[in-house]
XYZ file of C-alpha atoms in Angstrom:
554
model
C -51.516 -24.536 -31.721
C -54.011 -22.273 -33.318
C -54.661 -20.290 -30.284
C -50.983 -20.076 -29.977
C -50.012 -18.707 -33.333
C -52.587 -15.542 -33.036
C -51.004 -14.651 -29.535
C -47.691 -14.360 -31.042
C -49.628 -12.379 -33.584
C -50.527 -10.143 -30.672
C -47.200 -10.498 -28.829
C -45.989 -8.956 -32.110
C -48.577 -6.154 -32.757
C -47.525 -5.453 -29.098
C -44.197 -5.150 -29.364
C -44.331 -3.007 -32.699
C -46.608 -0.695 -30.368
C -44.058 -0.497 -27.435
C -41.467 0.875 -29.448
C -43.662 3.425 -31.440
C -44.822 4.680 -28.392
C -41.003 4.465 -26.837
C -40.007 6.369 -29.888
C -41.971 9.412 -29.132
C -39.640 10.087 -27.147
C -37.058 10.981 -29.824
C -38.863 14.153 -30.685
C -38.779 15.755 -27.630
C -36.164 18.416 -26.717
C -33.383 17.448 -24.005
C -34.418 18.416 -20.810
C -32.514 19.204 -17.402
C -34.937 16.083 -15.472
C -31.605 14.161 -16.401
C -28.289 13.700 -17.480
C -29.146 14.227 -21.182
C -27.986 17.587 -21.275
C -24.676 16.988 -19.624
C -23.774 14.097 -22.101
C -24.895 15.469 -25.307
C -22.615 18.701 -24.236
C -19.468 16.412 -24.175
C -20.456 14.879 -27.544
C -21.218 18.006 -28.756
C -17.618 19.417 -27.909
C -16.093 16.112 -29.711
C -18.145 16.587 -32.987
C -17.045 20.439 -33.197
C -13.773 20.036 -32.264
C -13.018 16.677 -33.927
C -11.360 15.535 -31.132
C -11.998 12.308 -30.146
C -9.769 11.665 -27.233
C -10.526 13.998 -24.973
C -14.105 14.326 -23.289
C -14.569 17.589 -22.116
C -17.550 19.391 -20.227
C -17.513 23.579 -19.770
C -14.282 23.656 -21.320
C -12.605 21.349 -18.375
C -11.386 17.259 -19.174
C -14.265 15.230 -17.426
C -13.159 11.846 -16.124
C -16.752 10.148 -15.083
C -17.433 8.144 -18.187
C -15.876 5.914 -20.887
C -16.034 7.542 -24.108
C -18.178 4.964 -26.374
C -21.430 6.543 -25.752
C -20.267 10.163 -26.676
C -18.506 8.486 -29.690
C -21.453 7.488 -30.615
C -23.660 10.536 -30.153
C -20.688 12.533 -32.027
C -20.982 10.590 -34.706
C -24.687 10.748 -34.929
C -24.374 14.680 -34.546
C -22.464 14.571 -37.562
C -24.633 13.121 -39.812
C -28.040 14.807 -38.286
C -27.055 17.987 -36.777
C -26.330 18.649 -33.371
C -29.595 18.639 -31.921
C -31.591 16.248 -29.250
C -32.783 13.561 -31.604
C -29.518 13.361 -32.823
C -28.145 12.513 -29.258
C -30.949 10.330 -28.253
C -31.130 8.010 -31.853
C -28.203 5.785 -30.875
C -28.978 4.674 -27.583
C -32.331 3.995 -28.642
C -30.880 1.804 -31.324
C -29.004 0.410 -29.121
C -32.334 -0.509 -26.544
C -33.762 -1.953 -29.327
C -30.488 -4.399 -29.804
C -31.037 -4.917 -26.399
C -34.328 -6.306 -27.238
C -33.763 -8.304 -30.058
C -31.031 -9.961 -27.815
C -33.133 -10.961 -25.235
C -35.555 -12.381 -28.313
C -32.577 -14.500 -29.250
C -31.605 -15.666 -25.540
C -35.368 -16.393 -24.495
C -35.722 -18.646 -27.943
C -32.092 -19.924 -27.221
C -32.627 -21.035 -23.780
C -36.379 -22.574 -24.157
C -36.455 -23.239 -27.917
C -40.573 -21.529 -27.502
C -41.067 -18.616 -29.950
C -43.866 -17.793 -27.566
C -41.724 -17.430 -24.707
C -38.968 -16.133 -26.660
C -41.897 -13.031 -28.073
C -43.651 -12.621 -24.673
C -39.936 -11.795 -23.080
C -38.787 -9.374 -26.319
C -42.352 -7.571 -24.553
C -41.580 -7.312 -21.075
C -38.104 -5.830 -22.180
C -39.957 -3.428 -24.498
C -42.290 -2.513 -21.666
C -40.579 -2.134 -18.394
C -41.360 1.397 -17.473
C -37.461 2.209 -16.531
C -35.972 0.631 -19.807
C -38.765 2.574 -21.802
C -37.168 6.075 -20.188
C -33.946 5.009 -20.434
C -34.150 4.821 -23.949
C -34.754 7.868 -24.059
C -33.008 9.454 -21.296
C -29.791 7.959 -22.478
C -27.607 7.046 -19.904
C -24.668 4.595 -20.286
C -27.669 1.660 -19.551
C -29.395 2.240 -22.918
C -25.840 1.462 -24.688
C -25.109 -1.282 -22.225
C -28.553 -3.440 -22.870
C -27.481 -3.485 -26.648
C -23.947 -4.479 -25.520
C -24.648 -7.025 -22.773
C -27.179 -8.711 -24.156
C -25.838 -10.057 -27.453
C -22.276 -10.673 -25.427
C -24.321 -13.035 -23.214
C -25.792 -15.179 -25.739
C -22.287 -15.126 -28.078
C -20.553 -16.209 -25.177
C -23.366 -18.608 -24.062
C -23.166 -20.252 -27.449
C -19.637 -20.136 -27.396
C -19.029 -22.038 -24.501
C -21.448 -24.768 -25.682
C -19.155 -24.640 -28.999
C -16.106 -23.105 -29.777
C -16.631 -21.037 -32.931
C -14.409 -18.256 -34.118
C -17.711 -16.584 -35.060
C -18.866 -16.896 -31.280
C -15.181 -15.855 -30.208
C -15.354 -12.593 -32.287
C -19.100 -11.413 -31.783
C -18.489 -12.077 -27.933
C -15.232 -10.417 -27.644
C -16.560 -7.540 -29.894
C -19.708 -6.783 -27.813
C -17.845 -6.706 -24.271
C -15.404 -4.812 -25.561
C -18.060 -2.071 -26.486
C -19.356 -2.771 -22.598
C -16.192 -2.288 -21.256
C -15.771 1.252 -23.240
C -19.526 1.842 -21.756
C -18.783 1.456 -18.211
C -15.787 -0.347 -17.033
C -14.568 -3.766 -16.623
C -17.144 -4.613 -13.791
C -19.373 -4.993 -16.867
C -17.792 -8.380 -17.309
C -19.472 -9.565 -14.097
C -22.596 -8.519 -15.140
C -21.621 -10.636 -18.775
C -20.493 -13.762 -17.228
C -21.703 -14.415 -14.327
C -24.835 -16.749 -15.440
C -21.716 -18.862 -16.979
C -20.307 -18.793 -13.807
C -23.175 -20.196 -11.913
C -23.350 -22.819 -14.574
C -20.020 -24.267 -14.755
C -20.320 -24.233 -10.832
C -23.853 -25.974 -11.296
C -21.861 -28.453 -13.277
C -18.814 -28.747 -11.721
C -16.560 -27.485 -14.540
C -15.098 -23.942 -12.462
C -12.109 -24.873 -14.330
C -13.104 -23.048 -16.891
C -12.098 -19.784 -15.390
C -8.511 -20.769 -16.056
C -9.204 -22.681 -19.725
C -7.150 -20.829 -22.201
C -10.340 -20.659 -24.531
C -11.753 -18.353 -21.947
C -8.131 -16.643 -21.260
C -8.004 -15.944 -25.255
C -12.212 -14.766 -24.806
C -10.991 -11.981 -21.820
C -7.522 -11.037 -23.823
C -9.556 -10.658 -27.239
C -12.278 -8.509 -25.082
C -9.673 -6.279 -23.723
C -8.030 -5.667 -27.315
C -11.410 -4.764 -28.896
C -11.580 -1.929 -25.875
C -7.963 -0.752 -26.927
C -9.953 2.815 -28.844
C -10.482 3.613 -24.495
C -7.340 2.754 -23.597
C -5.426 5.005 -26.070
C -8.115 7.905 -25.525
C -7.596 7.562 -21.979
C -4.048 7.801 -22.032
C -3.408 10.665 -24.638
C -5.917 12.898 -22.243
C -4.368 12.332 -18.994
C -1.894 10.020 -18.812
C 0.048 12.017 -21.436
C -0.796 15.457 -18.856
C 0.145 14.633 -15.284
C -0.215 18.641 -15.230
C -3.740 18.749 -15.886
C -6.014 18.576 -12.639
C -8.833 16.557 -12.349
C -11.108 16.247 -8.741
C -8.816 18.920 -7.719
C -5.201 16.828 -8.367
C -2.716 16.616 -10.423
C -0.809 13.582 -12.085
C -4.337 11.729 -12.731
C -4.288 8.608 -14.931
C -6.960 8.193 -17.026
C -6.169 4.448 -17.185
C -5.873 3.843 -13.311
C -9.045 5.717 -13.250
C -10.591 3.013 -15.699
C -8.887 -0.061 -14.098
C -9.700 0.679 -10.726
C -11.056 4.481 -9.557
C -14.050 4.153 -11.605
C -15.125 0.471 -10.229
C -13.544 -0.326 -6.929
C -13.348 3.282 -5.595
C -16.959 4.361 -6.871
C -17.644 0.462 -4.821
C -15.768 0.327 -1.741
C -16.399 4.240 -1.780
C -12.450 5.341 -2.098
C -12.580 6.934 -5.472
C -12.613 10.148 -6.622
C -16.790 9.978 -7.109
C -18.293 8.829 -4.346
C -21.355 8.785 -1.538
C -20.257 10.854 1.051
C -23.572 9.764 3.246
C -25.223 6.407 2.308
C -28.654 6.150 3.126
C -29.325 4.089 6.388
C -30.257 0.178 4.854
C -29.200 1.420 1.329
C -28.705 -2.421 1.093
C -31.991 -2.118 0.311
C -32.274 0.545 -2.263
C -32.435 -1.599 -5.406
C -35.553 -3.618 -3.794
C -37.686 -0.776 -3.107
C -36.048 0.621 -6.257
C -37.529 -2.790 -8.459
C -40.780 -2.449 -7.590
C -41.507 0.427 -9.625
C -38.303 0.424 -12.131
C -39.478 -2.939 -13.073
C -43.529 -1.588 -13.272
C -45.566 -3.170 -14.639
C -44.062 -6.478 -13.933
C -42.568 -6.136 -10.719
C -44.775 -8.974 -9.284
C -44.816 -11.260 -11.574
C -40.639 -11.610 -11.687
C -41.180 -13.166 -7.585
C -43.691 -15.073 -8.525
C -41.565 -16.150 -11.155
C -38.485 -16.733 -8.804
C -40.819 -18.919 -6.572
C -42.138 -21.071 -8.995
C -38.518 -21.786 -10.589
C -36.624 -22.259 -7.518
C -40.239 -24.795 -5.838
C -40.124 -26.853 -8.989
C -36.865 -26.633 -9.850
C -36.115 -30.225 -8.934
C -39.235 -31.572 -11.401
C -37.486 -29.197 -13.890
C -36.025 -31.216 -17.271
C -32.551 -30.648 -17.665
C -32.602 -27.958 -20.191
C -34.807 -26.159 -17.800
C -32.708 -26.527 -14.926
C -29.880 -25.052 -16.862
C -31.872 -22.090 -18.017
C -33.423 -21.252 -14.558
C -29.667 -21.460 -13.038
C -28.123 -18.887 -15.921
C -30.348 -16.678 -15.459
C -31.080 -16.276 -11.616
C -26.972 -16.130 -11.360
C -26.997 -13.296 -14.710
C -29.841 -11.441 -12.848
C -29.069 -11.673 -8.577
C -25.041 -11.762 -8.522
C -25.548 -8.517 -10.425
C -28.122 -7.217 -8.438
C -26.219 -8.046 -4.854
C -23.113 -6.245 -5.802
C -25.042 -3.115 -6.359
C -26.760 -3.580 -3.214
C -23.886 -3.579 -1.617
C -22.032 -0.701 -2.896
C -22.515 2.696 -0.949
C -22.577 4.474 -4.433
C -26.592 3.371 -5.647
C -28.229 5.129 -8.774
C -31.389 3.340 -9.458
C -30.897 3.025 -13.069
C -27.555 0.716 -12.428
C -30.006 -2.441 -12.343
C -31.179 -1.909 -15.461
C -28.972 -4.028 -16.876
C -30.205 -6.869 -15.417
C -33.743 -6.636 -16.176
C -33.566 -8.439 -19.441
C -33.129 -11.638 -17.574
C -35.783 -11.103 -15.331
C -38.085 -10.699 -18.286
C -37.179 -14.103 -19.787
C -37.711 -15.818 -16.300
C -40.911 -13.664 -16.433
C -42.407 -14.818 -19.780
C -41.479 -18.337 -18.755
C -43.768 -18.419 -16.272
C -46.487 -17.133 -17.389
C -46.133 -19.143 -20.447
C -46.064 -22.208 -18.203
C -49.666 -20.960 -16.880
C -50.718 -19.446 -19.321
C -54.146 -22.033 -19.694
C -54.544 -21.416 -15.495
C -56.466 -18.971 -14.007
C -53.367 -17.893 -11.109
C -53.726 -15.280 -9.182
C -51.303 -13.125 -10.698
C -52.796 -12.932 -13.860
C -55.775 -11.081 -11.749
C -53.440 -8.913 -9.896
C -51.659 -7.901 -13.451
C -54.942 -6.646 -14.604
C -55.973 -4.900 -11.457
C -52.981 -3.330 -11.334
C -53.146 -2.067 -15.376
C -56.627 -0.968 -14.110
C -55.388 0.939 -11.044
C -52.366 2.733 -13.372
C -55.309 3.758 -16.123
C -57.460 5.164 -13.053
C -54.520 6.821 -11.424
C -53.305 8.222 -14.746
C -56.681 10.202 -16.124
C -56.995 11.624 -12.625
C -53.383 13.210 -13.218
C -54.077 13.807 -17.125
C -57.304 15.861 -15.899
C -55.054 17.772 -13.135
C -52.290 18.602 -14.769
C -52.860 18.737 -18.599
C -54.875 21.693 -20.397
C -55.738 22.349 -24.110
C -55.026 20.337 -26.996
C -52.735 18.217 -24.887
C -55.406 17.298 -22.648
C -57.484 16.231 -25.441
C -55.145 14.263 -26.965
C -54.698 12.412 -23.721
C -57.957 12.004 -22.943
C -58.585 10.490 -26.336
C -55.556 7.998 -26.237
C -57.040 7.317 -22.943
C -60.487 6.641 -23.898
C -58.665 4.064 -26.682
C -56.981 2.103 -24.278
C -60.443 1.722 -21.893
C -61.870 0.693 -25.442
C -59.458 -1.765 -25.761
C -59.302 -3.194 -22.554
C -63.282 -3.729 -23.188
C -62.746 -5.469 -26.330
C -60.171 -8.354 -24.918
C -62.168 -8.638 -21.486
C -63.207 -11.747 -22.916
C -60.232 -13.024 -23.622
C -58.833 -15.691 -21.189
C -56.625 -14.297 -17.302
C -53.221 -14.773 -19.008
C -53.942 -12.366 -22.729
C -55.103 -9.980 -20.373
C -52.467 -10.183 -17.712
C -50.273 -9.169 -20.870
C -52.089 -6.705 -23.028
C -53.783 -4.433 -20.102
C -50.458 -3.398 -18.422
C -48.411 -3.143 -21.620
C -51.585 -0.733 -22.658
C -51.274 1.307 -19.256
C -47.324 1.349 -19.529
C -47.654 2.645 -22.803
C -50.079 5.588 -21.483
C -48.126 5.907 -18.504
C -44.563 6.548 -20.755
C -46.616 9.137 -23.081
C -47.646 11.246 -19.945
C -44.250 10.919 -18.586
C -42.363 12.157 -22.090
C -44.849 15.139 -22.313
C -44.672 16.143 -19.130
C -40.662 16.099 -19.002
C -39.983 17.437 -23.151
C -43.072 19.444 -23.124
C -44.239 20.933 -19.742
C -41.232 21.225 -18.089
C -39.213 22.527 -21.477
C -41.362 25.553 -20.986
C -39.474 26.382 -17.481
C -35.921 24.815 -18.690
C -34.080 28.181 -17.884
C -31.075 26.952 -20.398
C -33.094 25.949 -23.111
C -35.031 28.959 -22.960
C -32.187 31.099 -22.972
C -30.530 29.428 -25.947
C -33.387 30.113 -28.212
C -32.652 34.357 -27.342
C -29.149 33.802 -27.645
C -28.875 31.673 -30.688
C -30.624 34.741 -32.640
C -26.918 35.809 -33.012
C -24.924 33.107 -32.669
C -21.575 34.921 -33.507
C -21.898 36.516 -30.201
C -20.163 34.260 -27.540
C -22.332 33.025 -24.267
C -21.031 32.639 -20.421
C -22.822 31.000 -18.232
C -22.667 33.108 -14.953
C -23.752 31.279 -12.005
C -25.932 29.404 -13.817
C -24.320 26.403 -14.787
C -26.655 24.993 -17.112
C -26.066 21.863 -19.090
C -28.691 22.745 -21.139
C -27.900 26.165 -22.053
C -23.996 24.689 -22.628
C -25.952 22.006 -25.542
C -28.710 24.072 -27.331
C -26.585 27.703 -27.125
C -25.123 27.911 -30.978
C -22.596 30.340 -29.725
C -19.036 29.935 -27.955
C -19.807 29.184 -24.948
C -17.959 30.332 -21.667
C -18.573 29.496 -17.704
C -17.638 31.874 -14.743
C -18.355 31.778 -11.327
C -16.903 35.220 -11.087
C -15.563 38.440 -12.789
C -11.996 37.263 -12.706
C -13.604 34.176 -14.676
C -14.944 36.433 -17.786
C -13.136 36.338 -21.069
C -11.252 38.750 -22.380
C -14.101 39.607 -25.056
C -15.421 43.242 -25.740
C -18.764 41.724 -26.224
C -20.598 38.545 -25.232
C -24.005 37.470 -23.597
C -24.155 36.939 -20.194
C -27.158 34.382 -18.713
C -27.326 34.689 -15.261
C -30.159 35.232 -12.052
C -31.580 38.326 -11.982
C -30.458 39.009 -8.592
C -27.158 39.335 -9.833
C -28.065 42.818 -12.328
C -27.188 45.472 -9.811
C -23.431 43.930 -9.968
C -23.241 43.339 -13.630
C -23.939 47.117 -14.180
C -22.302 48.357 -12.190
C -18.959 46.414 -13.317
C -20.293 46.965 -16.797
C -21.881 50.107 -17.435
C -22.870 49.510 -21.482
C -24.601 46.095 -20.222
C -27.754 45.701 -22.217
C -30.981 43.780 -21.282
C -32.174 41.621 -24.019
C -34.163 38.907 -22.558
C -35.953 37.627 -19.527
C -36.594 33.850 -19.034
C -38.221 32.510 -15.910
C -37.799 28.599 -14.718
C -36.167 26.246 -12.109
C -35.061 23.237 -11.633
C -37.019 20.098 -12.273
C -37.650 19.787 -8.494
C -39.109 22.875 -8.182
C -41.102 23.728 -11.422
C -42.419 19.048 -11.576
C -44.376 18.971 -7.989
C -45.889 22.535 -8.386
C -47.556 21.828 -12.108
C -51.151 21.628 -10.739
C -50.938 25.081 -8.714
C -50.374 28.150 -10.755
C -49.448 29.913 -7.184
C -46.957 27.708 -6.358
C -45.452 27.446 -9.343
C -44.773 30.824 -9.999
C -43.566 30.987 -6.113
C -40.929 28.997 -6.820
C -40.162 30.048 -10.643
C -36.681 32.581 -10.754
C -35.978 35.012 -13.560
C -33.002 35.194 -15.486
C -31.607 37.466 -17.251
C -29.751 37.462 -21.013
C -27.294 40.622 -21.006
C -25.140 41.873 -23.375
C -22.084 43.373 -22.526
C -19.882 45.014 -24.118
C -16.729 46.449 -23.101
């Protein structure tokens, strides 16, 4: 019991280091390696305008998203400024929800604070939940949405409460402003698996669950209303090139069923040959560095599962049917982002800590292959901190890694299953530091839109257009009305604004404009050209382009 008590003391030092070192991640700028830039745009538009129906992106309605997520950056904007830790605080938050939800489940489902601790740590720690935390996608909000709905409603169907009811109905609501009502599935389905386990399907028609759905839908009714007064209200608006769009077809059915059976307006126009397979491939390093254990963890459940006590049984049915009817319908869809699976991680990392709990006092095999692999990430990781890193940055890496081969000295003695845990949450940890300064400090320095917003925002009375460039990132950091053309006939009527735009394009502008000033040079790509190329100055500059800020005036 002893022995016990200081692991959770560990499990707990762990955890609180997890999310320090996740929270780095806060106070690094937005960068064009993702979506960021495009979402805190549309949030940005909604906290300047104070509009809060309409979700709008380069001054044209955007239909790809519900609005809670941009709600909530808005909101944040407001109170911190619009900048990128404002954008990224919320979804964070909301991660961290996510984890103390999974806490609750694990502790729910096995009654083990152990098991309930060691899960909370593989949430923390899965290398694609750490940089989704910070890259903010709709699956940050979701895990803090999802989560607590599953145990509420998990709870509630043991026991009608009106406290269950509420907190249940409240939290899919926010899921289905998130991302749709195919968020449900994701919800319910453990339930489902259990009341077929049980023999009491019924339940899909009980009016306690009927009230549960109806009560779900009414909490979502801020989506509804948003989506109706932008589109439904303005059949003359066109959206994916038509006319007559409603926003609350798009919701019921565009967004889920087209995006799934590929008919909607967003879809994958050439699926990858055995892109049933994507999300496997896809697990083994999303789900880093536990990806081997969850198998092992699915064996050892589904081999023993008749020896299993009842309580058990239950558990290991909820949350194989939460995790795998999730994971099969995304499989299956020709649209495949590997971040959709995400949300299904959390119960992975329950079954996870279950099983390693339950051998915890063996020596198994896949307590050695943990630490090898920790071992083999550490090795990997100072031969790309020496490559690509210079300066004080290197240092600093070198140092944090020269702490974590400390530490991994000082617990060698400890028994296979401590250091199955501690050594790969230590080599996540360096392995999400490397990633956040190589994507909000490295590649920052060759965000073209970034770069150009700090010239342009030296006057920010002076309006911006975005000329061929079409830069998400120069739309969010630019403090100055901003404008996008893809041609002359496209420019606004101004007699003076900035134009951003390649320098191949100069001979045109000055010619159309004779006054056209120079004021600035920036030089960058995209992530896919500037990331491979960062240990070859050659290359790098090979494939760098220069753009130019202009100012014209009329």
């Amino acid at each position: 019991m002893e022995y016990m008590t200081n692991f959770d003391k560990l499990l707990k030092k762990l955890i609180f280091l997890v999310i320090i070192v996740t929270a780095v991640g806060l106070f690094f700028p937005l960068t064009s390696t993702s979506f960021g830039p495009w979402y805190a745009s549309i949030s940005k538009y909604i906290a300047l305008s104070n509009n809060w129906s309409d979700l709008m992106l380069s001054n044209q309605d955007w239909l790809d998203k519900p609005h809670f997520p941009f709600w909530m950056a808005a909101i944040s904007f407001k109170i911190f400024g619009i900048n990128s830790f404002a954008y990224i605080l919320p979804g964070f938050l909301f991660h961290l929800v996510g984890a103390l939800y999974t806490y609750k489940l694990a502790k729910y489902l096995y009654n083990n604070e152990t098991i309930a601790l060691l899960a909370c740590l593989i949430y923390l720690s899965v290398f694609h939940l750490m940089m989704s935390a910070i890259d903010v996608r709709a699956e940050a909000y979701l895990l803090g949405q999802i989560m607590p709905a599953v145990y509420y409603w998990l709870k509630y169907d043991q026991r009608f409460s009106l406290k269950y009811l509420l907190l249940g109905a409240f939290f899919t609501g926010l899921g289905l402003m998130t991302k749709g009502i195919f968020v449900i599935i994701t919800i319910v389905s453990g339930l489902f698996c259990i009341w077929v386990y049980t023999k009491r399907l019924i339940n899909v028609i009980h009016p306690k669950w009927i009230l549960a759905l109806g009560l779900s839908f009414a909490f979502a009714l801020p989506e509804f209303v948003a989506l109706y007064l932008q589109f439904d209200l303005h059949p003359e608006k066109i959206v994916f090139g038509h006319t007559h769009v409603s926003g609350l077809r798009w919701f019921f059915i565009d967004s889920q069923f087209g995006r799934f059976f590929g008919t909607g307006y967003i879809m994958s126009t050439a699926p990858m040959p055995f892109h049933e397979l994507f999300f496997i491939h896809t697990f083994l390093w999303s789900f880093l560095p536990w990806s081997l254990v969850y198998p092992v963890a699915i064996y050892y459940s589904l081999r023993y599962f008749k020896r299993q006590d009842s309580s058990t049984k239950f558990a290991t049915i909820f949350l194989l049917g939460n995790f795998w009817i999730s994971f099969v319908m995304f499989s299956v869809t020709t649209f495949q982002v590997d971040h959709y699976t995400n949300i299904i991680f959390p119960f992975a990392a329950i079954l996870s800590a279950k099983f390693m709990y339950d051998y915890a006092q063996s020596n198994h095999k896949i307590f050695t292959i943990q630490q090898g692999l920790a071992l083999l990430m550490l090795a990997l990781l100072g031969v790309i901190i020496g490559i690509v890193f210079h300066g004080l940055v290197l240092a600093l890496l070198v140092g944090l890694e020269i702490l974590a081969v400390l530490l991994v000295v000082k617990y060698w003695g400890q028994i296979p299953f401590v250091k199955a845990i501690l050594l790969p949450v230590v080599a996540i940890c360096m392995v999400h530091i490397c990633y956040s300064i190589i994507n909000g400090y490295l590649y920052h320095q060759y965000d073209t839109g970034y770069l150009a917003a700090q010239i342009t925002n030296q006057h920010p009375e002076i309006a911006v257009v975005d000329y061929e460039f079409d830069s998400r990132a120069l739309e969010f950091y630019v403090q100055n009305k901003y404008y996008r053309a893809n041609n002359p006939a496209d420019l606004p009527p101004l007699q003076s604004f900035y134009l951003v735009t390649q320098d191949k394009n100069w001979s045109a502008i000055t010619a159309n404009f004779p006054r056209a000033q120079l004021v600035g040079q920036v030089k960058g790509n995209l992530p896919e050209k500037v990331l491979p190329h960062l240990i070859n100055a050659r290359e790098l500059a090979n494939n760098l382009n220069t753009y130019n800020i202009i100012l014209i005036q009329r």
